[in-house]
PDB file of C-alpha atoms and ligand atoms in Angstrom:
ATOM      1  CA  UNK A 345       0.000   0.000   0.000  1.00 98.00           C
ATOM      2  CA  UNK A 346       1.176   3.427  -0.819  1.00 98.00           C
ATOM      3  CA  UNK A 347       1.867   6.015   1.811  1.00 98.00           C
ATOM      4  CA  UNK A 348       1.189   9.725   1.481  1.00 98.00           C
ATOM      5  CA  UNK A 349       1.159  12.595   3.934  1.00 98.00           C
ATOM      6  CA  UNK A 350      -2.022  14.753   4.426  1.00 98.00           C
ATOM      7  CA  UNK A 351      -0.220  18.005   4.999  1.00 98.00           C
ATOM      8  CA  UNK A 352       0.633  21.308   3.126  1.00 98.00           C
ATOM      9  CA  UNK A 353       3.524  21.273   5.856  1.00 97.00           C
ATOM     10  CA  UNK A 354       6.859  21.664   4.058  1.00 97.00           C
ATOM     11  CA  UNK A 355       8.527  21.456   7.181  1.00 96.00           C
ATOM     12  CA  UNK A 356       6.401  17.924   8.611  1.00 96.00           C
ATOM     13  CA  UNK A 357       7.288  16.691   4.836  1.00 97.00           C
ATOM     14  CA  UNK A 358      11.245  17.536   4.513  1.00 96.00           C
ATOM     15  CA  UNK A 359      11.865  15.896   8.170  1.00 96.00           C
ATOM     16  CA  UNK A 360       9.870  12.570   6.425  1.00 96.00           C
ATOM     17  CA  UNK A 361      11.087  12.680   3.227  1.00 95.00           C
ATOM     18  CA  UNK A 362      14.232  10.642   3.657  1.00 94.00           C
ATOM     19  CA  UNK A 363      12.447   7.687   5.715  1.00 95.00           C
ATOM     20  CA  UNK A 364      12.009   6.426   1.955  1.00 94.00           C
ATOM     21  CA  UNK A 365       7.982   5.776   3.098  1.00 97.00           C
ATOM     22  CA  UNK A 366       6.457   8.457   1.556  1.00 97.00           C
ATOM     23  CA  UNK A 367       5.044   7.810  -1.976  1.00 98.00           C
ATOM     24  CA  UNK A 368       2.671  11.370  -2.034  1.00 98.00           C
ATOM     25  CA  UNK A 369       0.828  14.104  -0.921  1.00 98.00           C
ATOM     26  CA  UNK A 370      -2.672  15.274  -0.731  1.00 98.00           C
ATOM     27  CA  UNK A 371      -3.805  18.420   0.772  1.00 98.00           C
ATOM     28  CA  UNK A 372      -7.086  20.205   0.320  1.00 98.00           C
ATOM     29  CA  UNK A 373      -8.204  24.115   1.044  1.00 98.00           C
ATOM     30  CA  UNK A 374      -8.219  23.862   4.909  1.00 98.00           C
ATOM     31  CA  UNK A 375      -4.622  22.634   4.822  1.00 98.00           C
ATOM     32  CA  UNK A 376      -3.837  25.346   2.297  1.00 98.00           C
ATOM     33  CA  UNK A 377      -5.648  27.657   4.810  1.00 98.00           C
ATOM     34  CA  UNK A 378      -3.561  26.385   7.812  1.00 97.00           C
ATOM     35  CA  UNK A 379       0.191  26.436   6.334  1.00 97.00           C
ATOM     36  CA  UNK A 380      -0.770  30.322   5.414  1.00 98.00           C
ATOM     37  CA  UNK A 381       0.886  30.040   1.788  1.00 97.00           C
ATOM     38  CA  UNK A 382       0.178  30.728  -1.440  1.00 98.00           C
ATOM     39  CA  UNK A 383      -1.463  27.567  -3.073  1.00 98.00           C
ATOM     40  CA  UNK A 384       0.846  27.695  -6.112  1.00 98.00           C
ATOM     41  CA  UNK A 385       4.124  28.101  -3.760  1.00 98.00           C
ATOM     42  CA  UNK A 386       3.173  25.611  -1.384  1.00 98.00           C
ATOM     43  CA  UNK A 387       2.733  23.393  -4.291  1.00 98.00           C
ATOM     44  CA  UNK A 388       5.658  23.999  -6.188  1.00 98.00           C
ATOM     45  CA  UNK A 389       7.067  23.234  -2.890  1.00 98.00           C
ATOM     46  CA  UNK A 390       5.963  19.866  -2.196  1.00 98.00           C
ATOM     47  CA  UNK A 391       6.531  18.763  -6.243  1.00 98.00           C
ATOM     48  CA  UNK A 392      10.160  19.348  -6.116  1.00 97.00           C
ATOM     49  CA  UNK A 393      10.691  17.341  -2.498  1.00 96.00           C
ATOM     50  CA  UNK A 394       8.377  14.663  -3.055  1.00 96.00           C
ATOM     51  CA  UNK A 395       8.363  13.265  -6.567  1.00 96.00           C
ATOM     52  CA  UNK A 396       4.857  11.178  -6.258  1.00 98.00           C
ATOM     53  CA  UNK A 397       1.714  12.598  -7.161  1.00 98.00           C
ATOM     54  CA  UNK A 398       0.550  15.666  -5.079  1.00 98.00           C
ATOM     55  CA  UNK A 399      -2.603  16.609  -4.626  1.00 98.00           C
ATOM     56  CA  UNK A 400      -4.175  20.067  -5.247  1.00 98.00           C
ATOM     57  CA  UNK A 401      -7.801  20.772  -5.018  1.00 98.00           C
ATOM     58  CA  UNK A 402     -10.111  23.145  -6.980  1.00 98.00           C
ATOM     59  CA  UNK A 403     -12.184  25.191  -5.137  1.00 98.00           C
ATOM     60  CA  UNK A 404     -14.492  26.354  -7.686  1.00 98.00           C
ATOM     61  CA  UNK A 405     -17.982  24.618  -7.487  1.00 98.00           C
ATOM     62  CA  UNK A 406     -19.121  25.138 -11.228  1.00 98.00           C
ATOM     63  CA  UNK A 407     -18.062  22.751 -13.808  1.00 98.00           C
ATOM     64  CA  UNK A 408     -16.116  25.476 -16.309  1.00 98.00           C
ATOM     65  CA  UNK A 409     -14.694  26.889 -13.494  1.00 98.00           C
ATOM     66  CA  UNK A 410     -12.780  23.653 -12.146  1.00 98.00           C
ATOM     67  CA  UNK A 411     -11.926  22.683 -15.175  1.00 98.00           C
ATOM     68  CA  UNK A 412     -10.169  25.980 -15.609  1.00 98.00           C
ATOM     69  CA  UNK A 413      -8.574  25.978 -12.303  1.00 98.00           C
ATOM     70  CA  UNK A 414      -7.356  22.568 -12.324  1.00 98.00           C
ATOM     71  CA  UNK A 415      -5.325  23.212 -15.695  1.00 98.00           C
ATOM     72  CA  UNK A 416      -3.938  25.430 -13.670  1.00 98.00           C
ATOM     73  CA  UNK A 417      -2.997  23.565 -10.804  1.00 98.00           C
ATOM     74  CA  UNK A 418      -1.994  21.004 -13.143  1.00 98.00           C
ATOM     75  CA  UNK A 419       0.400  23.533 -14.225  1.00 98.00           C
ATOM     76  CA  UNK A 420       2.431  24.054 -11.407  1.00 98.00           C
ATOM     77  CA  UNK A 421       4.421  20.944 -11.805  1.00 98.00           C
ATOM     78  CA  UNK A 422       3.920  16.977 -13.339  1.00 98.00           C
ATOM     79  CA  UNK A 423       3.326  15.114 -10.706  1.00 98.00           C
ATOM     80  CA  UNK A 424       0.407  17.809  -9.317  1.00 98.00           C
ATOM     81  CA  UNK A 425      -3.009  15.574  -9.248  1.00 98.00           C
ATOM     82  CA  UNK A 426      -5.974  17.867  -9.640  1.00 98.00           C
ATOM     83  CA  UNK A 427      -8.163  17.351  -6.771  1.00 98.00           C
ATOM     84  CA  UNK A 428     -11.822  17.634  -7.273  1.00 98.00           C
ATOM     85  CA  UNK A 429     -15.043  17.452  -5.038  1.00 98.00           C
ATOM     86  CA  UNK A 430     -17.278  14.634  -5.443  1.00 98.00           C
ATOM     87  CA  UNK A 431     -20.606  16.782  -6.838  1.00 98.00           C
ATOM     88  CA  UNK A 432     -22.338  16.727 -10.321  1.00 98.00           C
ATOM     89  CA  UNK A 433     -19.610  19.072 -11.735  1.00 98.00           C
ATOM     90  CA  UNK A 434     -16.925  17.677 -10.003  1.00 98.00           C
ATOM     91  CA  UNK A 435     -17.736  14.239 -11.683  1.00 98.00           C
ATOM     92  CA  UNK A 436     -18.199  16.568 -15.359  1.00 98.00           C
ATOM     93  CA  UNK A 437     -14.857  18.108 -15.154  1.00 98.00           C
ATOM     94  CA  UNK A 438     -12.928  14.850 -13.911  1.00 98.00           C
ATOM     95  CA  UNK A 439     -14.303  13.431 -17.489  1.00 98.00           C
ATOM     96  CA  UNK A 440     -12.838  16.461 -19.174  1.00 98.00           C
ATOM     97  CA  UNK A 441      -9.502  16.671 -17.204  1.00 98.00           C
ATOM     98  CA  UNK A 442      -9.161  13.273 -17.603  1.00 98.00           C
ATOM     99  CA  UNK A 443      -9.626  13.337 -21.214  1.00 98.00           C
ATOM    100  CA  UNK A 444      -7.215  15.728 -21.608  1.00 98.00           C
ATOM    101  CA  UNK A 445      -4.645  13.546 -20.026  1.00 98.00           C
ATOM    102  CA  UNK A 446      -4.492  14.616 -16.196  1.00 98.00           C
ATOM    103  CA  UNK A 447      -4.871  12.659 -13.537  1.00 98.00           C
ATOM    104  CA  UNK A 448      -7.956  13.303 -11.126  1.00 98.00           C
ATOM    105  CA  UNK A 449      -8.670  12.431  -7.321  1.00 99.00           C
ATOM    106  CA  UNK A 450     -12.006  13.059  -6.796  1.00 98.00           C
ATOM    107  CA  UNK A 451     -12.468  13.640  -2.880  1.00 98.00           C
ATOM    108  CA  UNK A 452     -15.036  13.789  -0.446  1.00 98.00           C
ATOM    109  CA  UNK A 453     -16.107  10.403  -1.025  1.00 98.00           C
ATOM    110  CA  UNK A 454     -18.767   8.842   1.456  1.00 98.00           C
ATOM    111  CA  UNK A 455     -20.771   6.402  -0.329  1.00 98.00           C
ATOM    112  CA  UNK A 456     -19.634   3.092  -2.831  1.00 98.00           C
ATOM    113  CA  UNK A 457     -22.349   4.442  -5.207  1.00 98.00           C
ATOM    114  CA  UNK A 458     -20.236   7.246  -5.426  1.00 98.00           C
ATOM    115  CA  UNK A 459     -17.304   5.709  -5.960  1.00 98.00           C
ATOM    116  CA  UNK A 460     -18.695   3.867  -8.709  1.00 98.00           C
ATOM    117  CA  UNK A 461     -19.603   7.204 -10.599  1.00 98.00           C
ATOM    118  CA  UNK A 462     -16.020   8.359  -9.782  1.00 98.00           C
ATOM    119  CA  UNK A 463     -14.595   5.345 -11.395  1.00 98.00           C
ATOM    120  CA  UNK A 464     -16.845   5.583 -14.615  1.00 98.00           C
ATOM    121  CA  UNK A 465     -15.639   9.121 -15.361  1.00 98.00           C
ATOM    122  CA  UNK A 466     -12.368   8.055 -14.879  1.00 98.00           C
ATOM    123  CA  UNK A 467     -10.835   9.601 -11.763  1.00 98.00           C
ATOM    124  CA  UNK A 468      -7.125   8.210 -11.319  1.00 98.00           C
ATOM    125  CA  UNK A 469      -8.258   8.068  -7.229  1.00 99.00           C
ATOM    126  CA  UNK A 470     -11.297   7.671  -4.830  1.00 99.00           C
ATOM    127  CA  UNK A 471     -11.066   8.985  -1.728  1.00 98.00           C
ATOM    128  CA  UNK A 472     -13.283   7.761   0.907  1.00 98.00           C
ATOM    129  CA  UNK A 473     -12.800   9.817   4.137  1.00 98.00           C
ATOM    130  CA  UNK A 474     -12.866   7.111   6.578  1.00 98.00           C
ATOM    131  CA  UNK A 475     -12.562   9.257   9.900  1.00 98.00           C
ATOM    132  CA  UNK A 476     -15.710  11.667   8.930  1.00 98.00           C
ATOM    133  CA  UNK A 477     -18.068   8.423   8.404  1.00 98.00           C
ATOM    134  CA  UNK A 478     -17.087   7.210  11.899  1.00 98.00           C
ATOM    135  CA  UNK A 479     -17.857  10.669  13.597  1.00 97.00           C
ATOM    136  CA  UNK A 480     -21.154  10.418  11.537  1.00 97.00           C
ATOM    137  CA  UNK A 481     -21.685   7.236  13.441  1.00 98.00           C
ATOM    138  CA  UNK A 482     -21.215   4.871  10.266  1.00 97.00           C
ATOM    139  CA  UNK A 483     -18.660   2.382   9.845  1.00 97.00           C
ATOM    140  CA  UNK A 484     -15.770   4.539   7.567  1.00 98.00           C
ATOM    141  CA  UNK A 485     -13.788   1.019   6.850  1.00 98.00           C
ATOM    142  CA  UNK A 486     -16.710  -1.069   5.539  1.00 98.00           C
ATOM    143  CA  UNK A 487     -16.807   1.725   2.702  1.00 98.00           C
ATOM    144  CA  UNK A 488     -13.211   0.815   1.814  1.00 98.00           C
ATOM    145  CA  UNK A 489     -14.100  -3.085   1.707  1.00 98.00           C
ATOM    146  CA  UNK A 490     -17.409  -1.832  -0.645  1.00 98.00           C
ATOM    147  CA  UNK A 491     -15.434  -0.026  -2.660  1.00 98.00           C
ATOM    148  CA  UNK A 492     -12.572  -2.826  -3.245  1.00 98.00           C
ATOM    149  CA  UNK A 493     -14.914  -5.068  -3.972  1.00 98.00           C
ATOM    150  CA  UNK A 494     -16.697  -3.040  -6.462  1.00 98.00           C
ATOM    151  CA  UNK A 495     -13.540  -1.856  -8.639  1.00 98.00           C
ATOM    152  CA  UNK A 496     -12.526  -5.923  -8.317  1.00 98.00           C
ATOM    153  CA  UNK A 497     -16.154  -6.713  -9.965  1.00 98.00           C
ATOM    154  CA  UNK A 498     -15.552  -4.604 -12.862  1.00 98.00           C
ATOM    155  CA  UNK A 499     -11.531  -3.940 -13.246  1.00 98.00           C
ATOM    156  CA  UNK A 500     -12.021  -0.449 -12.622  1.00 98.00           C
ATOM    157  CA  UNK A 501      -8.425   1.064 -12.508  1.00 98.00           C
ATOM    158  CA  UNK A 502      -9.109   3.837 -10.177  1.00 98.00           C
ATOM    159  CA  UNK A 503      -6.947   3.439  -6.919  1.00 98.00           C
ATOM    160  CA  UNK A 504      -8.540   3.844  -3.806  1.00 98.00           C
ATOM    161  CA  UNK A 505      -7.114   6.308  -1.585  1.00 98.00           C
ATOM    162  CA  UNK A 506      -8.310   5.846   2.199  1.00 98.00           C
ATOM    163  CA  UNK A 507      -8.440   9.589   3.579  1.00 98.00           C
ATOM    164  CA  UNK A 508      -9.932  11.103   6.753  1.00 98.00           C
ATOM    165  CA  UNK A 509      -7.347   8.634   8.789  1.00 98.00           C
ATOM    166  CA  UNK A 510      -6.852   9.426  12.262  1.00 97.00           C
ATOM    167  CA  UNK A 511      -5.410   6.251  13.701  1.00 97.00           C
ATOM    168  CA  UNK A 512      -3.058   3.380  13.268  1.00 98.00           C
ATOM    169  CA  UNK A 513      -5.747   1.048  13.444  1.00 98.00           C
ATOM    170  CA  UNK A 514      -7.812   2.908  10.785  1.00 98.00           C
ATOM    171  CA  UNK A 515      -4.262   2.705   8.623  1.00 98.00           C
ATOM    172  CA  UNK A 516      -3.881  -1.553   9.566  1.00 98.00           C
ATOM    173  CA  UNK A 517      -7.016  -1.626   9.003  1.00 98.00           C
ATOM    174  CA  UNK A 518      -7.373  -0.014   5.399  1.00 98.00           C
ATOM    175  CA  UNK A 519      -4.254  -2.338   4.205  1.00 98.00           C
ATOM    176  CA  UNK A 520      -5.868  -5.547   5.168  1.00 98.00           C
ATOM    177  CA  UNK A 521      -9.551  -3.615   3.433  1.00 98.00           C
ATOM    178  CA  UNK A 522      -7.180  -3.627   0.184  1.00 98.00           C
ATOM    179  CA  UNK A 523      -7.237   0.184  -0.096  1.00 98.00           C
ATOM    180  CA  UNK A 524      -4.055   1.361  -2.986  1.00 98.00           C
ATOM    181  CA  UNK A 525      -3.270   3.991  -1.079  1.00 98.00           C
ATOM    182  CA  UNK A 526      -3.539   5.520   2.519  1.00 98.00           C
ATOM    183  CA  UNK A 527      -3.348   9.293   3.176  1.00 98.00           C
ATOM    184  CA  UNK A 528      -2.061  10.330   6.915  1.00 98.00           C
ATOM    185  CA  UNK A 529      -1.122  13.002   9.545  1.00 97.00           C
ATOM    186  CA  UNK A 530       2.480  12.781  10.098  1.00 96.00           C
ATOM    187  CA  UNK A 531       1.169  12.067  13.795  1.00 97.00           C
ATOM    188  CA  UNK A 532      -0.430   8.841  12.604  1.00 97.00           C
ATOM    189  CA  UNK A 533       3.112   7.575  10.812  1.00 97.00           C
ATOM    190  CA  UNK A 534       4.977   8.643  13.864  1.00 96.00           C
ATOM    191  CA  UNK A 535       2.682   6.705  15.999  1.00 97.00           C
ATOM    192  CA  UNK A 536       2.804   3.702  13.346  1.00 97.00           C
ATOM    193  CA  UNK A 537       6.716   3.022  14.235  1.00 96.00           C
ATOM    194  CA  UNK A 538       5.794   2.383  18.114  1.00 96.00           C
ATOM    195  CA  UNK A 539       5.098  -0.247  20.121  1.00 96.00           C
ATOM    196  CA  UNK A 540       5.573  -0.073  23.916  1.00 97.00           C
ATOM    197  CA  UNK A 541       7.309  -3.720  23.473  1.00 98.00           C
ATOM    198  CA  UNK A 542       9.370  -2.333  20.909  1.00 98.00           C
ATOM    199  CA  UNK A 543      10.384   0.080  23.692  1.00 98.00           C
ATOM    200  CA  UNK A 544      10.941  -2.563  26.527  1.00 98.00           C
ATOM    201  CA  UNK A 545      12.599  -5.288  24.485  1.00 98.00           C
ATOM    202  CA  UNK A 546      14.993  -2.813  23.327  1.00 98.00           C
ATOM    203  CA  UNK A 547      15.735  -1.433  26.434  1.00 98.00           C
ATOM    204  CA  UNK A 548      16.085  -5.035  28.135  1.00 98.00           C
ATOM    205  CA  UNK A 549      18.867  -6.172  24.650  1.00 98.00           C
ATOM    206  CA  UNK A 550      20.631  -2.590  25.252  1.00 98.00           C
ATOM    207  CA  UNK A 551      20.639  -3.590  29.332  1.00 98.00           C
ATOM    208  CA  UNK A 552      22.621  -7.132  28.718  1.00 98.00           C
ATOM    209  CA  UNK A 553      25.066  -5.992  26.287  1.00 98.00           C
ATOM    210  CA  UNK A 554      25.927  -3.467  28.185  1.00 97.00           C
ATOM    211  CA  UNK A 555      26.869  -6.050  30.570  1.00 98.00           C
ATOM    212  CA  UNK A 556      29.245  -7.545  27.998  1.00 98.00           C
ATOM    213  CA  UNK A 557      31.512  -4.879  27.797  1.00 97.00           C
ATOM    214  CA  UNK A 558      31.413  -5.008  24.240  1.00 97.00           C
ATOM    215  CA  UNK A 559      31.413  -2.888  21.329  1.00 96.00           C
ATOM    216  CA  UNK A 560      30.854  -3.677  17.936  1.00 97.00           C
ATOM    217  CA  UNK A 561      32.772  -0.991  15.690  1.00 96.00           C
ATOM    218  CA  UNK A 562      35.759  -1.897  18.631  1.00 88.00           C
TER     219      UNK A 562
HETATM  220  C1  LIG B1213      -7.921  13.825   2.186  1.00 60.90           C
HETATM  221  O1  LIG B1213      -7.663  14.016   1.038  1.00 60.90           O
HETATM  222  C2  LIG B1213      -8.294  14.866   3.139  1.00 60.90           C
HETATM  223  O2  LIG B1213      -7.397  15.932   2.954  1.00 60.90           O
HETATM  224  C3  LIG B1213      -8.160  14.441   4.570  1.00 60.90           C
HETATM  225  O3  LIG B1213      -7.761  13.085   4.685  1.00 60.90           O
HETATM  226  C4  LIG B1213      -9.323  14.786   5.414  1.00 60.90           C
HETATM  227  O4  LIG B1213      -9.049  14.377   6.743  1.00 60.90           O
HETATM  228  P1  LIG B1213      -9.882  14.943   7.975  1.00 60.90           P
HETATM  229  O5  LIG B1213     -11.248  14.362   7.928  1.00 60.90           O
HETATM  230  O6  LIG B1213      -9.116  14.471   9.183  1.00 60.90           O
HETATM  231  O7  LIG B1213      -9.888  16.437   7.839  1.00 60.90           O
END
């Protein structure tokens, strides 16, 4: 499964870019709105330090309009995937964009029957936000299992990008539900690496050799 970071953080993605781990980056207007930037320099940003598809999300509402501004986003850099709302338009101009030869995550995904329209007008990813369904009081992972099974029935190639991820089980739990990709918090990865027996075992290895007297480099 691939990993990408939900943030518009250049800061939270250069300290993770080395780990190797990250494979993209979504981000949407509120984490535009949060990092206080300029959309197209936060963008240009992310593009040149992580070389996987980024996300960057149209915030007009009216077909014409998106398709306009996600040309532009498009722009900005090759690996920029235009990121558009799951509504009547937004399914129109995903057709167009993708016609034209860009690739398309259409977001704000909370139901397999609209998955399956994102699929047929040939969005590149789906995201299902896992984390708002739960909050809702519905179960956010059975939509990932729905939606697997649907794009398995019918060899749709749209990959399924769990979003709306808010903790390590939801991320365990969204590999084993098949999902292509899973977008996080950095807080979420960082919490991924531990384990409290991690933390004990080492400490208990670290305690004997110690004991030893020995050093490995000598
Ligand atoms: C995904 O593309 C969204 O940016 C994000 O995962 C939404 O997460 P939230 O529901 O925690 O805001």
């Amino acid at each position: 499964m691939q990993i990408f970071l939900d943030t518009a953080e250049i800061d939270e993605l250069r300290a993770w870019a080395d780990t190797g781990l990250i494979d993209g980056v979504t981000t949407n207007p509120s984490l535009i709105a949060k990092s206080g930037r300029k959309i197209d320099e936060a963008i240009a940003e992310i593009c040149t330090l992580i070389l996987g598809p980024v996300s960057a999300e149209a915030v007009a509402t009216a077909k014409d309009e998106m398709i306009a501004e996600g040309r532009k986003l498009a722009a900005i850099a090759p690996n920029v995937v235009i990121k558009l709302p799951l509504t009547p338009d937004g399914l129109r101009a995903c057709r167009t964009l993708t016609e034209e030869g860009f690739k398309v995550n259409v977001t704000l995904c909370f139901s397999a029957a609209q998955a399956l329209l994102a699929a047929k007008s040939g969005a590149a990813y789906i995201s299902p936000f896992i984390g708002r369904l739960d909050d809702a009081g519905v179960d956010g992972m059975a939509l990932i299992h729905d939606i697997r099974a649907i794009y398995d029935n019918f060899a749709f190639e749209t990959e399924i990008l769990a979003a709306s991820i808010r903790t390590t089980a939801h991320l365990r739990d969204a590999a084993i539900a098949g999902a292509d990709c899973s977008t996080i918090p950095t807080k979420i990865l960082d919490a991924a690496y531990k384990h409290a027996l991690t933390d004990s075992g080492l400490k208990a290895f670290l305690d004997d050799w110690e004991k030893t007297g020995q050093s490995i480099l000598g």
